[in-house]
């Protein structure tokens, strides 16, 4: 992977490295240049249309769509409509692991954290996976606006 395209940004804190970016911000368009990171990224399209380019292949996402960008995947995105709005969750998969391993961790979470498994690119609208993201992530993850480098939750 091209190290020059690696996004190396501090997010949250060591104890809670989860963030939610709301885009657009301060009148800027929904836009992210081509990059990759070692963390998991989930993009939820709330309004309008967004073009997501993953591995050089562009695709148009409509309101209600969700895309999972696994660690190390080269990607970019941009709003195609003036009303485009999206939320982007970014977090390290290693922080999903527990101190005590169980069947789910051994079979799914550890292989995810080690890059041996990945999430599917698209999560169908209204799917249980999308519902879980919205119910679990939104209340727990601090919101970042635009290019804020560090976003800390209130209690960390």
mmCIF file with all atom_site columns, C-alpha atoms in Angstrom, residues 4-147:
data_model
loop_
_atom_site.group_PDB
_atom_site.id
_atom_site.type_symbol
_atom_site.label_atom_id
_atom_site.label_alt_id
_atom_site.label_comp_id
_atom_site.label_asym_id
_atom_site.label_entity_id
_atom_site.label_seq_id
_atom_site.pdbx_PDB_ins_code
_atom_site.Cartn_x
_atom_site.Cartn_y
_atom_site.Cartn_z
_atom_site.occupancy
_atom_site.B_iso_or_equiv
_atom_site.pdbx_formal_charge
_atom_site.auth_seq_id
_atom_site.auth_comp_id
_atom_site.auth_asym_id
_atom_site.auth_atom_id
_atom_site.pdbx_PDB_model_num
ATOM 1   C CA . UNK A 1 4   ? 1.896   8.598   0.912  1.00 0.00 ? 4   UNK A CA 1
ATOM 2   C CA . UNK A 1 5   ? -1.861  7.987   0.679  1.00 0.00 ? 5   UNK A CA 1
ATOM 3   C CA . UNK A 1 6   ? -2.128  6.687   4.216  1.00 0.00 ? 6   UNK A CA 1
ATOM 4   C CA . UNK A 1 7   ? -4.337  8.792   6.447  1.00 0.00 ? 7   UNK A CA 1
ATOM 5   C CA . UNK A 1 8   ? -2.509  9.017   9.735  1.00 0.00 ? 8   UNK A CA 1
ATOM 6   C CA . UNK A 1 9   ? -4.774  11.059  11.958 1.00 0.00 ? 9   UNK A CA 1
ATOM 7   C CA . UNK A 1 10  ? -5.250  10.910  15.715 1.00 0.00 ? 10  UNK A CA 1
ATOM 8   C CA . UNK A 1 11  ? -8.875  10.135  16.503 1.00 0.00 ? 11  UNK A CA 1
ATOM 9   C CA . UNK A 1 12  ? -10.379 10.321  19.946 1.00 0.00 ? 12  UNK A CA 1
ATOM 10  C CA . UNK A 1 13  ? -8.035  9.034   22.615 1.00 0.00 ? 13  UNK A CA 1
ATOM 11  C CA . UNK A 1 14  ? -6.049  5.855   23.276 1.00 0.00 ? 14  UNK A CA 1
ATOM 12  C CA . UNK A 1 15  ? -8.871  4.703   25.538 1.00 0.00 ? 15  UNK A CA 1
ATOM 13  C CA . UNK A 1 16  ? -11.661 5.609   23.074 1.00 0.00 ? 16  UNK A CA 1
ATOM 14  C CA . UNK A 1 17  ? -10.421 5.929   19.463 1.00 0.00 ? 17  UNK A CA 1
ATOM 15  C CA . UNK A 1 18  ? -13.883 5.979   17.879 1.00 0.00 ? 18  UNK A CA 1
ATOM 16  C CA . UNK A 1 19  ? -15.190 9.022   15.943 1.00 0.00 ? 19  UNK A CA 1
ATOM 17  C CA . UNK A 1 20  ? -18.158 10.122  13.884 1.00 0.00 ? 20  UNK A CA 1
ATOM 18  C CA . UNK A 1 21  ? -17.594 12.729  11.171 1.00 0.00 ? 21  UNK A CA 1
ATOM 19  C CA . UNK A 1 22  ? -20.675 14.578  9.971  1.00 0.00 ? 22  UNK A CA 1
ATOM 20  C CA . UNK A 1 23  ? -20.343 15.933  6.439  1.00 0.00 ? 23  UNK A CA 1
ATOM 21  C CA . UNK A 1 24  ? -20.721 18.506  4.979  1.00 0.00 ? 24  UNK A CA 1
ATOM 22  C CA . UNK A 1 25  ? -19.181 20.910  7.461  1.00 0.00 ? 25  UNK A CA 1
ATOM 23  C CA . UNK A 1 26  ? -19.076 24.736  7.354  1.00 0.00 ? 26  UNK A CA 1
ATOM 24  C CA . UNK A 1 27  ? -20.470 24.864  3.828  1.00 0.00 ? 27  UNK A CA 1
ATOM 25  C CA . UNK A 1 28  ? -17.740 22.637  2.416  1.00 0.00 ? 28  UNK A CA 1
ATOM 26  C CA . UNK A 1 29  ? -18.860 19.883  0.042  1.00 0.00 ? 29  UNK A CA 1
ATOM 27  C CA . UNK A 1 30  ? -18.847 16.209  0.964  1.00 0.00 ? 30  UNK A CA 1
ATOM 28  C CA . UNK A 1 31  ? -15.364 15.295  -0.224 1.00 0.00 ? 31  UNK A CA 1
ATOM 29  C CA . UNK A 1 32  ? -12.455 13.052  0.772  1.00 0.00 ? 32  UNK A CA 1
ATOM 30  C CA . UNK A 1 33  ? -9.355  12.674  -1.403 1.00 0.00 ? 33  UNK A CA 1
ATOM 31  C CA . UNK A 1 34  ? -8.028  9.225   -2.217 1.00 0.00 ? 34  UNK A CA 1
ATOM 32  C CA . UNK A 1 35  ? -6.561  7.651   0.938  1.00 0.00 ? 35  UNK A CA 1
ATOM 33  C CA . UNK A 1 36  ? -6.459  4.561   3.134  1.00 0.00 ? 36  UNK A CA 1
ATOM 34  C CA . UNK A 1 37  ? -6.191  3.993   6.876  1.00 0.00 ? 37  UNK A CA 1
ATOM 35  C CA . UNK A 1 38  ? -5.613  1.122   9.239  1.00 0.00 ? 38  UNK A CA 1
ATOM 36  C CA . UNK A 1 39  ? -9.028  1.635   10.835 1.00 0.00 ? 39  UNK A CA 1
ATOM 37  C CA . UNK A 1 40  ? -12.511 0.506   9.815  1.00 0.00 ? 40  UNK A CA 1
ATOM 38  C CA . UNK A 1 41  ? -14.682 3.134   8.132  1.00 0.00 ? 41  UNK A CA 1
ATOM 39  C CA . UNK A 1 42  ? -18.466 3.002   7.771  1.00 0.00 ? 42  UNK A CA 1
ATOM 40  C CA . UNK A 1 43  ? -20.123 5.568   5.503  1.00 0.00 ? 43  UNK A CA 1
ATOM 41  C CA . UNK A 1 44  ? -23.867 6.190   5.906  1.00 0.00 ? 44  UNK A CA 1
ATOM 42  C CA . UNK A 1 45  ? -25.565 8.336   3.248  1.00 0.00 ? 45  UNK A CA 1
ATOM 43  C CA . UNK A 1 46  ? -28.291 10.396  4.913  1.00 0.00 ? 46  UNK A CA 1
ATOM 44  C CA . UNK A 1 47  ? -29.337 12.596  1.994  1.00 0.00 ? 47  UNK A CA 1
ATOM 45  C CA . UNK A 1 48  ? -28.586 13.040  -1.710 1.00 0.00 ? 48  UNK A CA 1
ATOM 46  C CA . UNK A 1 49  ? -26.056 11.018  -3.670 1.00 0.00 ? 49  UNK A CA 1
ATOM 47  C CA . UNK A 1 50  ? -22.392 10.287  -2.965 1.00 0.00 ? 50  UNK A CA 1
ATOM 48  C CA . UNK A 1 51  ? -19.851 8.724   -5.286 1.00 0.00 ? 51  UNK A CA 1
ATOM 49  C CA . UNK A 1 52  ? -17.630 6.252   -3.460 1.00 0.00 ? 52  UNK A CA 1
ATOM 50  C CA . UNK A 1 53  ? -14.529 5.081   -5.292 1.00 0.00 ? 53  UNK A CA 1
ATOM 51  C CA . UNK A 1 54  ? -13.055 1.948   -3.792 1.00 0.00 ? 54  UNK A CA 1
ATOM 52  C CA . UNK A 1 55  ? -9.928  0.442   -5.321 1.00 0.00 ? 55  UNK A CA 1
ATOM 53  C CA . UNK A 1 56  ? -10.349 2.686   -8.388 1.00 0.00 ? 56  UNK A CA 1
ATOM 54  C CA . UNK A 1 57  ? -13.946 1.571   -9.041 1.00 0.00 ? 57  UNK A CA 1
ATOM 55  C CA . UNK A 1 58  ? -16.593 4.322   -8.619 1.00 0.00 ? 58  UNK A CA 1
ATOM 56  C CA . UNK A 1 59  ? -20.133 3.608   -7.434 1.00 0.00 ? 59  UNK A CA 1
ATOM 57  C CA . UNK A 1 60  ? -23.045 5.936   -6.652 1.00 0.00 ? 60  UNK A CA 1
ATOM 58  C CA . UNK A 1 61  ? -24.628 5.623   -3.214 1.00 0.00 ? 61  UNK A CA 1
ATOM 59  C CA . UNK A 1 62  ? -28.115 7.011   -2.597 1.00 0.00 ? 62  UNK A CA 1
ATOM 60  C CA . UNK A 1 63  ? -29.784 8.204   0.610  1.00 0.00 ? 63  UNK A CA 1
ATOM 61  C CA . UNK A 1 64  ? -30.175 5.257   2.987  1.00 0.00 ? 64  UNK A CA 1
ATOM 62  C CA . UNK A 1 65  ? -27.114 3.421   1.658  1.00 0.00 ? 65  UNK A CA 1
ATOM 63  C CA . UNK A 1 66  ? -24.278 2.236   3.873  1.00 0.00 ? 66  UNK A CA 1
ATOM 64  C CA . UNK A 1 67  ? -20.787 1.189   2.829  1.00 0.00 ? 67  UNK A CA 1
ATOM 65  C CA . UNK A 1 68  ? -18.068 -0.547  4.845  1.00 0.00 ? 68  UNK A CA 1
ATOM 66  C CA . UNK A 1 69  ? -14.498 0.339   3.986  1.00 0.00 ? 69  UNK A CA 1
ATOM 67  C CA . UNK A 1 70  ? -12.189 -2.237  5.496  1.00 0.00 ? 70  UNK A CA 1
ATOM 68  C CA . UNK A 1 71  ? -8.719  -1.321  6.806  1.00 0.00 ? 71  UNK A CA 1
ATOM 69  C CA . UNK A 1 72  ? -6.162  -0.843  4.051  1.00 0.00 ? 72  UNK A CA 1
ATOM 70  C CA . UNK A 1 73  ? -8.681  -0.244  1.251  1.00 0.00 ? 73  UNK A CA 1
ATOM 71  C CA . UNK A 1 74  ? -7.828  2.715   -0.991 1.00 0.00 ? 74  UNK A CA 1
ATOM 72  C CA . UNK A 1 75  ? -10.890 4.943   -1.316 1.00 0.00 ? 75  UNK A CA 1
ATOM 73  C CA . UNK A 1 76  ? -12.290 8.412   -1.910 1.00 0.00 ? 76  UNK A CA 1
ATOM 74  C CA . UNK A 1 77  ? -15.759 9.913   -1.960 1.00 0.00 ? 77  UNK A CA 1
ATOM 75  C CA . UNK A 1 78  ? -17.566 13.058  -3.061 1.00 0.00 ? 78  UNK A CA 1
ATOM 76  C CA . UNK A 1 79  ? -21.063 14.445  -2.995 1.00 0.00 ? 79  UNK A CA 1
ATOM 77  C CA . UNK A 1 80  ? -22.821 14.355  -6.349 1.00 0.00 ? 80  UNK A CA 1
ATOM 78  C CA . UNK A 1 81  ? -25.851 16.410  -5.347 1.00 0.00 ? 81  UNK A CA 1
ATOM 79  C CA . UNK A 1 82  ? -25.899 19.782  -3.551 1.00 0.00 ? 82  UNK A CA 1
ATOM 80  C CA . UNK A 1 83  ? -27.917 18.269  -0.679 1.00 0.00 ? 83  UNK A CA 1
ATOM 81  C CA . UNK A 1 84  ? -25.514 15.340  -0.111 1.00 0.00 ? 84  UNK A CA 1
ATOM 82  C CA . UNK A 1 85  ? -25.049 14.543  3.578  1.00 0.00 ? 85  UNK A CA 1
ATOM 83  C CA . UNK A 1 86  ? -23.292 11.594  5.195  1.00 0.00 ? 86  UNK A CA 1
ATOM 84  C CA . UNK A 1 87  ? -21.944 10.327  8.480  1.00 0.00 ? 87  UNK A CA 1
ATOM 85  C CA . UNK A 1 88  ? -18.624 8.501   8.670  1.00 0.00 ? 88  UNK A CA 1
ATOM 86  C CA . UNK A 1 89  ? -17.727 6.254   11.599 1.00 0.00 ? 89  UNK A CA 1
ATOM 87  C CA . UNK A 1 90  ? -14.027 5.393   11.954 1.00 0.00 ? 90  UNK A CA 1
ATOM 88  C CA . UNK A 1 91  ? -12.644 3.010   14.551 1.00 0.00 ? 91  UNK A CA 1
ATOM 89  C CA . UNK A 1 92  ? -9.884  0.408   15.019 1.00 0.00 ? 92  UNK A CA 1
ATOM 90  C CA . UNK A 1 93  ? -11.189 -3.147  14.814 1.00 0.00 ? 93  UNK A CA 1
ATOM 91  C CA . UNK A 1 94  ? -8.789  -4.214  17.595 1.00 0.00 ? 94  UNK A CA 1
ATOM 92  C CA . UNK A 1 95  ? -10.921 -2.264  20.060 1.00 0.00 ? 95  UNK A CA 1
ATOM 93  C CA . UNK A 1 96  ? -13.796 -4.677  19.494 1.00 0.00 ? 96  UNK A CA 1
ATOM 94  C CA . UNK A 1 97  ? -11.814 -7.470  21.166 1.00 0.00 ? 97  UNK A CA 1
ATOM 95  C CA . UNK A 1 98  ? -12.405 -8.582  24.748 1.00 0.00 ? 98  UNK A CA 1
ATOM 96  C CA . UNK A 1 99  ? -9.823  -9.599  27.349 1.00 0.00 ? 99  UNK A CA 1
ATOM 97  C CA . UNK A 1 100 ? -11.543 -12.993 27.690 1.00 0.00 ? 100 UNK A CA 1
ATOM 98  C CA . UNK A 1 101 ? -12.036 -14.707 24.333 1.00 0.00 ? 101 UNK A CA 1
ATOM 99  C CA . UNK A 1 102 ? -15.234 -16.568 23.520 1.00 0.00 ? 102 UNK A CA 1
ATOM 100 C CA . UNK A 1 103 ? -16.531 -18.363 20.430 1.00 0.00 ? 103 UNK A CA 1
ATOM 101 C CA . UNK A 1 104 ? -17.664 -15.146 18.683 1.00 0.00 ? 104 UNK A CA 1
ATOM 102 C CA . UNK A 1 105 ? -14.313 -13.494 19.228 1.00 0.00 ? 105 UNK A CA 1
ATOM 103 C CA . UNK A 1 106 ? -12.306 -16.508 18.079 1.00 0.00 ? 106 UNK A CA 1
ATOM 104 C CA . UNK A 1 107 ? -14.454 -17.078 15.000 1.00 0.00 ? 107 UNK A CA 1
ATOM 105 C CA . UNK A 1 108 ? -15.289 -13.498 13.931 1.00 0.00 ? 108 UNK A CA 1
ATOM 106 C CA . UNK A 1 109 ? -13.803 -10.607 15.899 1.00 0.00 ? 109 UNK A CA 1
ATOM 107 C CA . UNK A 1 110 ? -10.168 -11.740 16.021 1.00 0.00 ? 110 UNK A CA 1
ATOM 108 C CA . UNK A 1 111 ? -10.076 -12.609 12.276 1.00 0.00 ? 111 UNK A CA 1
ATOM 109 C CA . UNK A 1 112 ? -11.626 -9.180  11.566 1.00 0.00 ? 112 UNK A CA 1
ATOM 110 C CA . UNK A 1 113 ? -9.029  -7.408  13.730 1.00 0.00 ? 113 UNK A CA 1
ATOM 111 C CA . UNK A 1 114 ? -6.223  -9.396  12.070 1.00 0.00 ? 114 UNK A CA 1
ATOM 112 C CA . UNK A 1 115 ? -7.450  -8.571  8.548  1.00 0.00 ? 115 UNK A CA 1
ATOM 113 C CA . UNK A 1 116 ? -8.348  -12.190 7.744  1.00 0.00 ? 116 UNK A CA 1
ATOM 114 C CA . UNK A 1 117 ? -12.049 -11.333 7.453  1.00 0.00 ? 117 UNK A CA 1
ATOM 115 C CA . UNK A 1 118 ? -13.697 -8.162  6.216  1.00 0.00 ? 118 UNK A CA 1
ATOM 116 C CA . UNK A 1 119 ? -17.131 -6.609  6.265  1.00 0.00 ? 119 UNK A CA 1
ATOM 117 C CA . UNK A 1 120 ? -19.202 -6.687  3.074  1.00 0.00 ? 120 UNK A CA 1
ATOM 118 C CA . UNK A 1 121 ? -18.915 -3.461  1.083  1.00 0.00 ? 121 UNK A CA 1
ATOM 119 C CA . UNK A 1 122 ? -22.638 -2.637  1.203  1.00 0.00 ? 122 UNK A CA 1
ATOM 120 C CA . UNK A 1 123 ? -25.134 -3.003  4.033  1.00 0.00 ? 123 UNK A CA 1
ATOM 121 C CA . UNK A 1 124 ? -28.692 -3.144  2.664  1.00 0.00 ? 124 UNK A CA 1
ATOM 122 C CA . UNK A 1 125 ? -30.967 -0.295  3.680  1.00 0.00 ? 125 UNK A CA 1
ATOM 123 C CA . UNK A 1 126 ? -33.029 -1.241  6.724  1.00 0.00 ? 126 UNK A CA 1
ATOM 124 C CA . UNK A 1 127 ? -30.892 -4.325  7.386  1.00 0.00 ? 127 UNK A CA 1
ATOM 125 C CA . UNK A 1 128 ? -30.176 -5.471  10.912 1.00 0.00 ? 128 UNK A CA 1
ATOM 126 C CA . UNK A 1 129 ? -26.513 -4.450  10.425 1.00 0.00 ? 129 UNK A CA 1
ATOM 127 C CA . UNK A 1 130 ? -27.547 -0.872  9.590  1.00 0.00 ? 130 UNK A CA 1
ATOM 128 C CA . UNK A 1 131 ? -29.961 -0.783  12.510 1.00 0.00 ? 131 UNK A CA 1
ATOM 129 C CA . UNK A 1 132 ? -27.234 -1.976  14.900 1.00 0.00 ? 132 UNK A CA 1
ATOM 130 C CA . UNK A 1 133 ? -24.821 0.680   13.654 1.00 0.00 ? 133 UNK A CA 1
ATOM 131 C CA . UNK A 1 134 ? -27.389 3.420   14.102 1.00 0.00 ? 134 UNK A CA 1
ATOM 132 C CA . UNK A 1 135 ? -28.518 2.198   17.538 1.00 0.00 ? 135 UNK A CA 1
ATOM 133 C CA . UNK A 1 136 ? -25.083 1.400   18.969 1.00 0.00 ? 136 UNK A CA 1
ATOM 134 C CA . UNK A 1 137 ? -22.748 3.924   17.357 1.00 0.00 ? 137 UNK A CA 1
ATOM 135 C CA . UNK A 1 138 ? -24.701 7.175   17.266 1.00 0.00 ? 138 UNK A CA 1
ATOM 136 C CA . UNK A 1 139 ? -25.285 7.514   21.021 1.00 0.00 ? 139 UNK A CA 1
ATOM 137 C CA . UNK A 1 140 ? -21.791 6.317   22.005 1.00 0.00 ? 140 UNK A CA 1
ATOM 138 C CA . UNK A 1 141 ? -19.389 7.994   19.573 1.00 0.00 ? 141 UNK A CA 1
ATOM 139 C CA . UNK A 1 142 ? -18.361 11.664  19.798 1.00 0.00 ? 142 UNK A CA 1
ATOM 140 C CA . UNK A 1 143 ? -19.117 13.797  16.770 1.00 0.00 ? 143 UNK A CA 1
ATOM 141 C CA . UNK A 1 144 ? -16.337 15.499  14.812 1.00 0.00 ? 144 UNK A CA 1
ATOM 142 C CA . UNK A 1 145 ? -16.999 18.312  12.409 1.00 0.00 ? 145 UNK A CA 1
ATOM 143 C CA . UNK A 1 146 ? -15.149 18.316  9.098  1.00 0.00 ? 146 UNK A CA 1
ATOM 144 C CA . UNK A 1 147 ? -11.384 18.128  9.516  1.00 0.00 ? 147 UNK A CA 1
#
